[in-house]
């Protein structure tokens, strides 16, 4: 398969390739050796450094070239050394479980310790694999006491410029040769750590965003290679970040006024002895070259204030000022649980223009999140201004100039002042922009396009899924959704990375999370978000509309927004089979569900007509409707969905009483919905596309006759809208699923393939490289939509990605984690080829089909220990072949049945190649 940029990456990460090579080289492939264990993850991460020690969750994937592999038992061993099991040996456990396997409570992990672990599995014939290669995880500092008395230190800022930012440093002496060393660190504000002049680690914008009044993340760095015997220097530069800088709508100083830093260096020498160094009053500081830095406004860097070699041992800091020790906040420190923000790609500008004399505009041809890296030449004291934008004016007097009005109060401007004449490279450290274009002014000579790059920043979630189709517009849509996720998943899932706001709107992630889980392994990232949600939960169980919740702004609830506390854990569990995110939040989720339930049950009619706020109803839809009236219908639909999800998760949690109670409630809520909002002619109250999409997509109408009538009304409504969407945030995720559910894939494809306004295709025709916030972000004449809210990188409408992976890629989840999947790609409908793959926690699940000369070739890969129903359109059962055999009797096929022009086969794990003539089948 070729889709597999993503998979190459994952392959690399999970090192699937080596054992196979080994087998090929030795030519030795007995059954036990052919079965291997791969993809070892801890809390959804590969070899994580510096994690908490109290909820270790292990997952792995079996792999064998044989078909039909199931896992009958497993054994795990954990030790302080590779290939040992002195910390814990599970013994052989008869179970097919391989995801979210937890350590027993009596296994207590030490702080700052590395643990190696391995797994072996037995297949359905009782044949064992060898032990997997060792994977590891390392705990961070687990309590305030583990920080060994490290102090929070605040550095020097300029008396005339209180927003200027300090550099701090300390010298320490290592008497012996270092075997290994770790720094644990965090800050009030942002920090960048260096040792002996080199950046420690590969992360950016640490410590990330949490509600700092409750929880501050600490990072762990392996600094072994940066240290040497003798004198060493630890240096840190501090920036405002979310702590002191602008957050949301021009709010600042939310968490405090003083930036501070804390660190502990722990060294293990080759002779086994250890030594610890901590931040304390001995550290010294100076006002550095970061004159000011803000996530929204940008960074000002004055190279004249650089202290050359400041974080090296040779530097003389005798004229620096001692730091101040500020009040201790260590009780709030927790190890960061998810992948850090990293620079994941660097894109060179493709073109340069000069719309105004001396204003050079560079185009990356991709809307990204990050910062620019610029090589430029200037004179001593010359200040360069760098601005960023998602769009250029497309018409009028300003055509070709940077469009920044949609950024609202965010200044999104960096400046660099040259210390001396020459050529330098500048990349801001303490800011982040959402941009496709970079505008540079103040230089005598314009840098070449190749000297202006976009450094892409984002939480570095493993890339697991890809979809390629024989339609360029749809491929662009798949990419736009991916970029929207990439950019907005930056410590928290933000609504937009560009304008002021950049908040964790719970509704946006609620709608997008099923799609997000198709593209990336979201387990650690969204689990961290749920920690934030728990921090923000109110005494009555309710959740605010934005999380983290700054300053009690947007503190209101809202249907479709606060429900994220059910829908997001559900989406992650459903997509991965990993119960950890549900387990960790279950009590708090039940508390929230209780709030929803009680509000709906108050009047005894099972209708949830409350929980409304200013954004209630279908946000940003294109219908002419009273949104508060529409809200009632949506709210009861959500009550039914919340209850369904809770009942399924209760089963996974082993809570049979709740599971039974809630699953019995679901049909009752659905009946109440029908009684209240479905008219006798089948139409649904308020008549918007959204209410139909929810009623049918969420299966709210049980009676088949009623359902059919409503389906007809839905189609009538679409026809009245000239088969164009009119849905907003809440309705869009349900639009195409509802059409598929009523057997109208043809209409789903029609909406998806539209290229005139309003549609996904329209955005692409207008040049979108990420998802827009509103359908009319740019109008057909090139003018911009309402300026007060017009982000060009807002992932909500990317929620259609779940449908595209399921129906065009053909990968449907029948049991959580694709333990059982259904592979039924839509064949035809204007496409002649599709390939889709997802690295599930069980392994690679993939499907690829093509039509050549009227023959369908469908290749599927089903991960070990899972099964799949594969649906092949055909004229008869006999006309479908798998390899050389009749499909129904091919090895690995457990059942086959032919109905209505489709052969459905039930398969065990393995790779299968089906062929079936499509001649004589109705055109699709
Ligand atoms: C945000 C949205 C959010 C909405 C609330 C907007 O300002 O950008 O994404 O969900 O407010 O309705």
PDB file of N, CA and C in Angstrom, residues 392-446:
ATOM      1  N   UNK A 392      -4.336  36.722   2.436  1.00  0.00           N
ATOM      2  CA  UNK A 392      -4.007  38.023   1.847  1.00  0.00           C
ATOM      3  C   UNK A 392      -5.300  38.623   1.309  1.00  0.00           C
ATOM      4  N   UNK A 393      -5.366  39.930   1.252  1.00  0.00           N
ATOM      5  CA  UNK A 393      -6.504  40.545   0.565  1.00  0.00           C
ATOM      6  C   UNK A 393      -6.533  40.038  -0.866  1.00  0.00           C
ATOM      7  N   UNK A 394      -7.734  39.705  -1.311  1.00  0.00           N
ATOM      8  CA  UNK A 394      -7.855  39.141  -2.645  1.00  0.00           C
ATOM      9  C   UNK A 394      -8.388  40.147  -3.648  1.00  0.00           C
ATOM     10  N   UNK A 395      -8.774  41.305  -3.192  1.00  0.00           N
ATOM     11  CA  UNK A 395      -9.371  42.294  -4.095  1.00  0.00           C
ATOM     12  C   UNK A 395      -9.147  43.687  -3.511  1.00  0.00           C
ATOM     13  N   UNK A 396      -9.448  44.683  -4.293  1.00  0.00           N
ATOM     14  CA  UNK A 396      -9.406  46.068  -3.828  1.00  0.00           C
ATOM     15  C   UNK A 396      -7.998  46.621  -3.733  1.00  0.00           C
ATOM     16  N   UNK A 397      -7.899  47.787  -3.105  1.00  0.00           N
ATOM     17  CA  UNK A 397      -6.634  48.509  -3.060  1.00  0.00           C
ATOM     18  C   UNK A 397      -5.548  47.744  -2.321  1.00  0.00           C
ATOM     19  N   UNK A 398      -5.990  46.887  -1.374  1.00  0.00           N
ATOM     20  CA  UNK A 398      -4.989  46.176  -0.565  1.00  0.00           C
ATOM     21  C   UNK A 398      -4.640  44.801  -1.123  1.00  0.00           C
ATOM     22  N   UNK A 399      -5.085  44.504  -2.296  1.00  0.00           N
ATOM     23  CA  UNK A 399      -4.864  43.168  -2.860  1.00  0.00           C
ATOM     24  C   UNK A 399      -3.402  42.725  -2.720  1.00  0.00           C
ATOM     25  N   UNK A 400      -3.221  41.527  -2.234  1.00  0.00           N
ATOM     26  CA  UNK A 400      -1.862  40.984  -2.088  1.00  0.00           C
ATOM     27  C   UNK A 400      -1.233  41.305  -0.751  1.00  0.00           C
ATOM     28  N   UNK A 401      -1.855  42.232   0.012  1.00  0.00           N
ATOM     29  CA  UNK A 401      -1.305  42.555   1.340  1.00  0.00           C
ATOM     30  C   UNK A 401      -1.855  41.601   2.395  1.00  0.00           C
ATOM     31  N   UNK A 402      -1.165  41.566   3.516  1.00  0.00           N
ATOM     32  CA  UNK A 402      -1.556  40.660   4.592  1.00  0.00           C
ATOM     33  C   UNK A 402      -2.908  41.072   5.167  1.00  0.00           C
ATOM     34  N   UNK A 403      -3.796  40.074   5.333  1.00  0.00           N
ATOM     35  CA  UNK A 403      -5.106  40.327   5.947  1.00  0.00           C
ATOM     36  C   UNK A 403      -5.002  39.971   7.425  1.00  0.00           C
ATOM     37  N   UNK A 404      -5.144  40.954   8.294  1.00  0.00           N
ATOM     38  CA  UNK A 404      -4.973  40.678   9.726  1.00  0.00           C
ATOM     39  C   UNK A 404      -6.192  41.078  10.564  1.00  0.00           C
ATOM     40  N   UNK A 405      -7.201  41.652   9.924  1.00  0.00           N
ATOM     41  CA  UNK A 405      -8.368  42.093  10.708  1.00  0.00           C
ATOM     42  C   UNK A 405      -8.996  40.942  11.493  1.00  0.00           C
ATOM     43  N   UNK A 406      -8.970  39.735  10.921  1.00  0.00           N
ATOM     44  CA  UNK A 406      -9.630  38.615  11.602  1.00  0.00           C
ATOM     45  C   UNK A 406      -8.846  38.158  12.838  1.00  0.00           C
ATOM     46  N   UNK A 407      -7.672  38.727  13.045  1.00  0.00           N
ATOM     47  CA  UNK A 407      -6.883  38.335  14.225  1.00  0.00           C
ATOM     48  C   UNK A 407      -7.326  39.125  15.456  1.00  0.00           C
ATOM     49  N   UNK A 408      -8.212  40.069  15.228  1.00  0.00           N
ATOM     50  CA  UNK A 408      -8.799  40.899  16.290  1.00  0.00           C
ATOM     51  C   UNK A 408      -7.692  41.580  17.102  1.00  0.00           C
ATOM     52  N   UNK A 409      -7.684  41.428  18.434  1.00  0.00           N
ATOM     53  CA  UNK A 409      -6.693  42.221  19.193  1.00  0.00           C
ATOM     54  C   UNK A 409      -5.311  41.573  19.220  1.00  0.00           C
ATOM     55  N   UNK A 410      -5.189  40.363  18.695  1.00  0.00           N
ATOM     56  CA  UNK A 410      -3.868  39.713  18.725  1.00  0.00           C
ATOM     57  C   UNK A 410      -2.939  40.433  17.751  1.00  0.00           C
ATOM     58  N   UNK A 411      -1.800  40.879  18.238  1.00  0.00           N
ATOM     59  CA  UNK A 411      -0.917  41.673  17.355  1.00  0.00           C
ATOM     60  C   UNK A 411      -0.133  40.777  16.402  1.00  0.00           C
ATOM     61  N   UNK A 412       0.144  39.564  16.817  1.00  0.00           N
ATOM     62  CA  UNK A 412       0.758  38.567  15.939  1.00  0.00           C
ATOM     63  C   UNK A 412       1.961  39.165  15.189  1.00  0.00           C
ATOM     64  N   UNK A 413       2.814  39.808  15.921  1.00  0.00           N
ATOM     65  CA  UNK A 413       3.949  40.512  15.327  1.00  0.00           C
ATOM     66  C   UNK A 413       5.216  40.231  16.134  1.00  0.00           C
ATOM     67  N   UNK A 414       6.251  39.793  15.446  1.00  0.00           N
ATOM     68  CA  UNK A 414       7.551  39.645  16.101  1.00  0.00           C
ATOM     69  C   UNK A 414       8.461  40.761  15.615  1.00  0.00           C
ATOM     70  N   UNK A 415       9.367  41.186  16.471  1.00  0.00           N
ATOM     71  CA  UNK A 415      10.389  42.114  15.975  1.00  0.00           C
ATOM     72  C   UNK A 415      11.770  41.593  16.365  1.00  0.00           C
ATOM     73  N   UNK A 416      12.711  41.906  15.512  1.00  0.00           N
ATOM     74  CA  UNK A 416      14.097  41.504  15.775  1.00  0.00           C
ATOM     75  C   UNK A 416      14.981  42.726  15.554  1.00  0.00           C
ATOM     76  N   UNK A 417      15.821  43.023  16.523  1.00  0.00           N
ATOM     77  CA  UNK A 417      16.745  44.145  16.369  1.00  0.00           C
ATOM     78  C   UNK A 417      18.176  43.610  16.278  1.00  0.00           C
ATOM     79  N   UNK A 418      18.856  44.017  15.215  1.00  0.00           N
ATOM     80  CA  UNK A 418      20.232  43.529  14.987  1.00  0.00           C
ATOM     81  C   UNK A 418      21.204  44.154  15.988  1.00  0.00           C
ATOM     82  N   UNK A 419      22.109  43.336  16.503  1.00  0.00           N
ATOM     83  CA  UNK A 419      23.159  43.840  17.393  1.00  0.00           C
ATOM     84  C   UNK A 419      24.308  44.430  16.588  1.00  0.00           C
ATOM     85  N   UNK A 420      24.550  43.832  15.442  1.00  0.00           N
ATOM     86  CA  UNK A 420      25.623  44.340  14.573  1.00  0.00           C
ATOM     87  C   UNK A 420      25.290  43.991  13.130  1.00  0.00           C
ATOM     88  N   UNK A 421      26.017  44.560  12.219  1.00  0.00           N
ATOM     89  CA  UNK A 421      25.755  44.280  10.812  1.00  0.00           C
ATOM     90  C   UNK A 421      26.096  42.826  10.523  1.00  0.00           C
ATOM     91  N   UNK A 422      25.285  42.192   9.691  1.00  0.00           N
ATOM     92  CA  UNK A 422      25.594  40.810   9.329  1.00  0.00           C
ATOM     93  C   UNK A 422      24.347  40.017   9.014  1.00  0.00           C
ATOM     94  N   UNK A 423      24.540  38.705   8.866  1.00  0.00           N
ATOM     95  CA  UNK A 423      23.432  37.810   8.539  1.00  0.00           C
ATOM     96  C   UNK A 423      23.165  36.913   9.735  1.00  0.00           C
ATOM     97  N   UNK A 424      21.929  36.835  10.121  1.00  0.00           N
ATOM     98  CA  UNK A 424      21.562  36.018  11.286  1.00  0.00           C
ATOM     99  C   UNK A 424      20.372  35.125  10.932  1.00  0.00           C
ATOM    100  N   UNK A 425      20.112  34.152  11.807  1.00  0.00           N
ATOM    101  CA  UNK A 425      18.883  33.361  11.675  1.00  0.00           C
ATOM    102  C   UNK A 425      18.068  33.599  12.938  1.00  0.00           C
ATOM    103  N   UNK A 426      16.818  33.936  12.754  1.00  0.00           N
ATOM    104  CA  UNK A 426      15.954  34.212  13.915  1.00  0.00           C
ATOM    105  C   UNK A 426      14.720  33.330  13.875  1.00  0.00           C
ATOM    106  N   UNK A 427      14.452  32.717  15.008  1.00  0.00           N
ATOM    107  CA  UNK A 427      13.218  31.945  15.177  1.00  0.00           C
ATOM    108  C   UNK A 427      12.680  32.276  16.564  1.00  0.00           C
ATOM    109  N   UNK A 428      11.510  32.883  16.668  1.00  0.00           N
ATOM    110  CA  UNK A 428      10.988  33.249  17.993  1.00  0.00           C
ATOM    111  C   UNK A 428      10.860  32.028  18.903  1.00  0.00           C
ATOM    112  N   UNK A 429      11.014  32.261  20.182  1.00  0.00           N
ATOM    113  CA  UNK A 429      11.019  31.172  21.159  1.00  0.00           C
ATOM    114  C   UNK A 429       9.722  31.096  21.945  1.00  0.00           C
ATOM    115  N   UNK A 430       9.166  32.259  22.292  1.00  0.00           N
ATOM    116  CA  UNK A 430       8.077  32.284  23.271  1.00  0.00           C
ATOM    117  C   UNK A 430       6.748  32.758  22.693  1.00  0.00           C
ATOM    118  N   UNK A 431       6.495  32.364  21.457  1.00  0.00           N
ATOM    119  CA  UNK A 431       5.212  32.716  20.884  1.00  0.00           C
ATOM    120  C   UNK A 431       4.779  31.647  19.917  1.00  0.00           C
ATOM    121  N   UNK A 432       3.597  31.829  19.347  1.00  0.00           N
ATOM    122  CA  UNK A 432       3.044  30.864  18.409  1.00  0.00           C
ATOM    123  C   UNK A 432       2.029  31.595  17.567  1.00  0.00           C
ATOM    124  N   UNK A 433       2.090  31.383  16.287  1.00  0.00           N
ATOM    125  CA  UNK A 433       1.158  32.063  15.390  1.00  0.00           C
ATOM    126  C   UNK A 433       0.416  31.048  14.520  1.00  0.00           C
ATOM    127  N   UNK A 434      -0.742  31.471  13.998  1.00  0.00           N
ATOM    128  CA  UNK A 434      -1.434  30.659  12.995  1.00  0.00           C
ATOM    129  C   UNK A 434      -1.297  31.398  11.683  1.00  0.00           C
ATOM    130  N   UNK A 435      -0.637  30.830  10.690  1.00  0.00           N
ATOM    131  CA  UNK A 435      -0.316  31.625   9.497  1.00  0.00           C
ATOM    132  C   UNK A 435       0.006  30.768   8.281  1.00  0.00           C
ATOM    133  N   UNK A 436      -0.225  31.384   7.164  1.00  0.00           N
ATOM    134  CA  UNK A 436       0.274  30.849   5.904  1.00  0.00           C
ATOM    135  C   UNK A 436       1.285  31.836   5.304  1.00  0.00           C
ATOM    136  N   UNK A 437       1.051  33.117   5.620  1.00  0.00           N
ATOM    137  CA  UNK A 437       1.895  34.176   5.046  1.00  0.00           C
ATOM    138  C   UNK A 437       2.737  34.835   6.124  1.00  0.00           C
ATOM    139  N   UNK A 438       3.950  35.196   5.755  1.00  0.00           N
ATOM    140  CA  UNK A 438       4.850  35.923   6.641  1.00  0.00           C
ATOM    141  C   UNK A 438       5.187  37.234   5.935  1.00  0.00           C
ATOM    142  N   UNK A 439       5.007  38.330   6.655  1.00  0.00           N
ATOM    143  CA  UNK A 439       5.330  39.628   6.058  1.00  0.00           C
ATOM    144  C   UNK A 439       6.529  40.220   6.798  1.00  0.00           C
ATOM    145  N   UNK A 440       7.537  40.611   6.048  1.00  0.00           N
ATOM    146  CA  UNK A 440       8.741  41.171   6.671  1.00  0.00           C
ATOM    147  C   UNK A 440       8.925  42.606   6.188  1.00  0.00           C
ATOM    148  N   UNK A 441       9.083  43.507   7.150  1.00  0.00           N
ATOM    149  CA  UNK A 441       9.388  44.896   6.777  1.00  0.00           C
ATOM    150  C   UNK A 441      10.576  45.387   7.595  1.00  0.00           C
ATOM    151  N   UNK A 442      11.264  46.370   7.038  1.00  0.00           N
ATOM    152  CA  UNK A 442      12.365  46.972   7.784  1.00  0.00           C
ATOM    153  C   UNK A 442      13.726  46.485   7.349  1.00  0.00           C
ATOM    154  N   UNK A 443      13.784  45.695   6.306  1.00  0.00           N
ATOM    155  CA  UNK A 443      15.082  45.222   5.803  1.00  0.00           C
ATOM    156  C   UNK A 443      15.428  45.954   4.505  1.00  0.00           C
ATOM    157  N   UNK A 444      16.709  46.135   4.274  1.00  0.00           N
ATOM    158  CA  UNK A 444      17.116  46.758   3.017  1.00  0.00           C
ATOM    159  C   UNK A 444      17.089  45.743   1.887  1.00  0.00           C
ATOM    160  N   UNK A 445      17.417  44.490   2.264  1.00  0.00           N
ATOM    161  CA  UNK A 445      17.459  43.439   1.237  1.00  0.00           C
ATOM    162  C   UNK A 445      16.451  42.375   1.616  1.00  0.00           C
ATOM    163  N   UNK A 446      15.575  42.028   0.697  1.00  0.00           N
ATOM    164  CA  UNK A 446      14.557  41.007   0.986  1.00  0.00           C
ATOM    165  C   UNK A 446      15.209  39.632   1.040  1.00  0.00           C
TER     166      UNK A 446
END
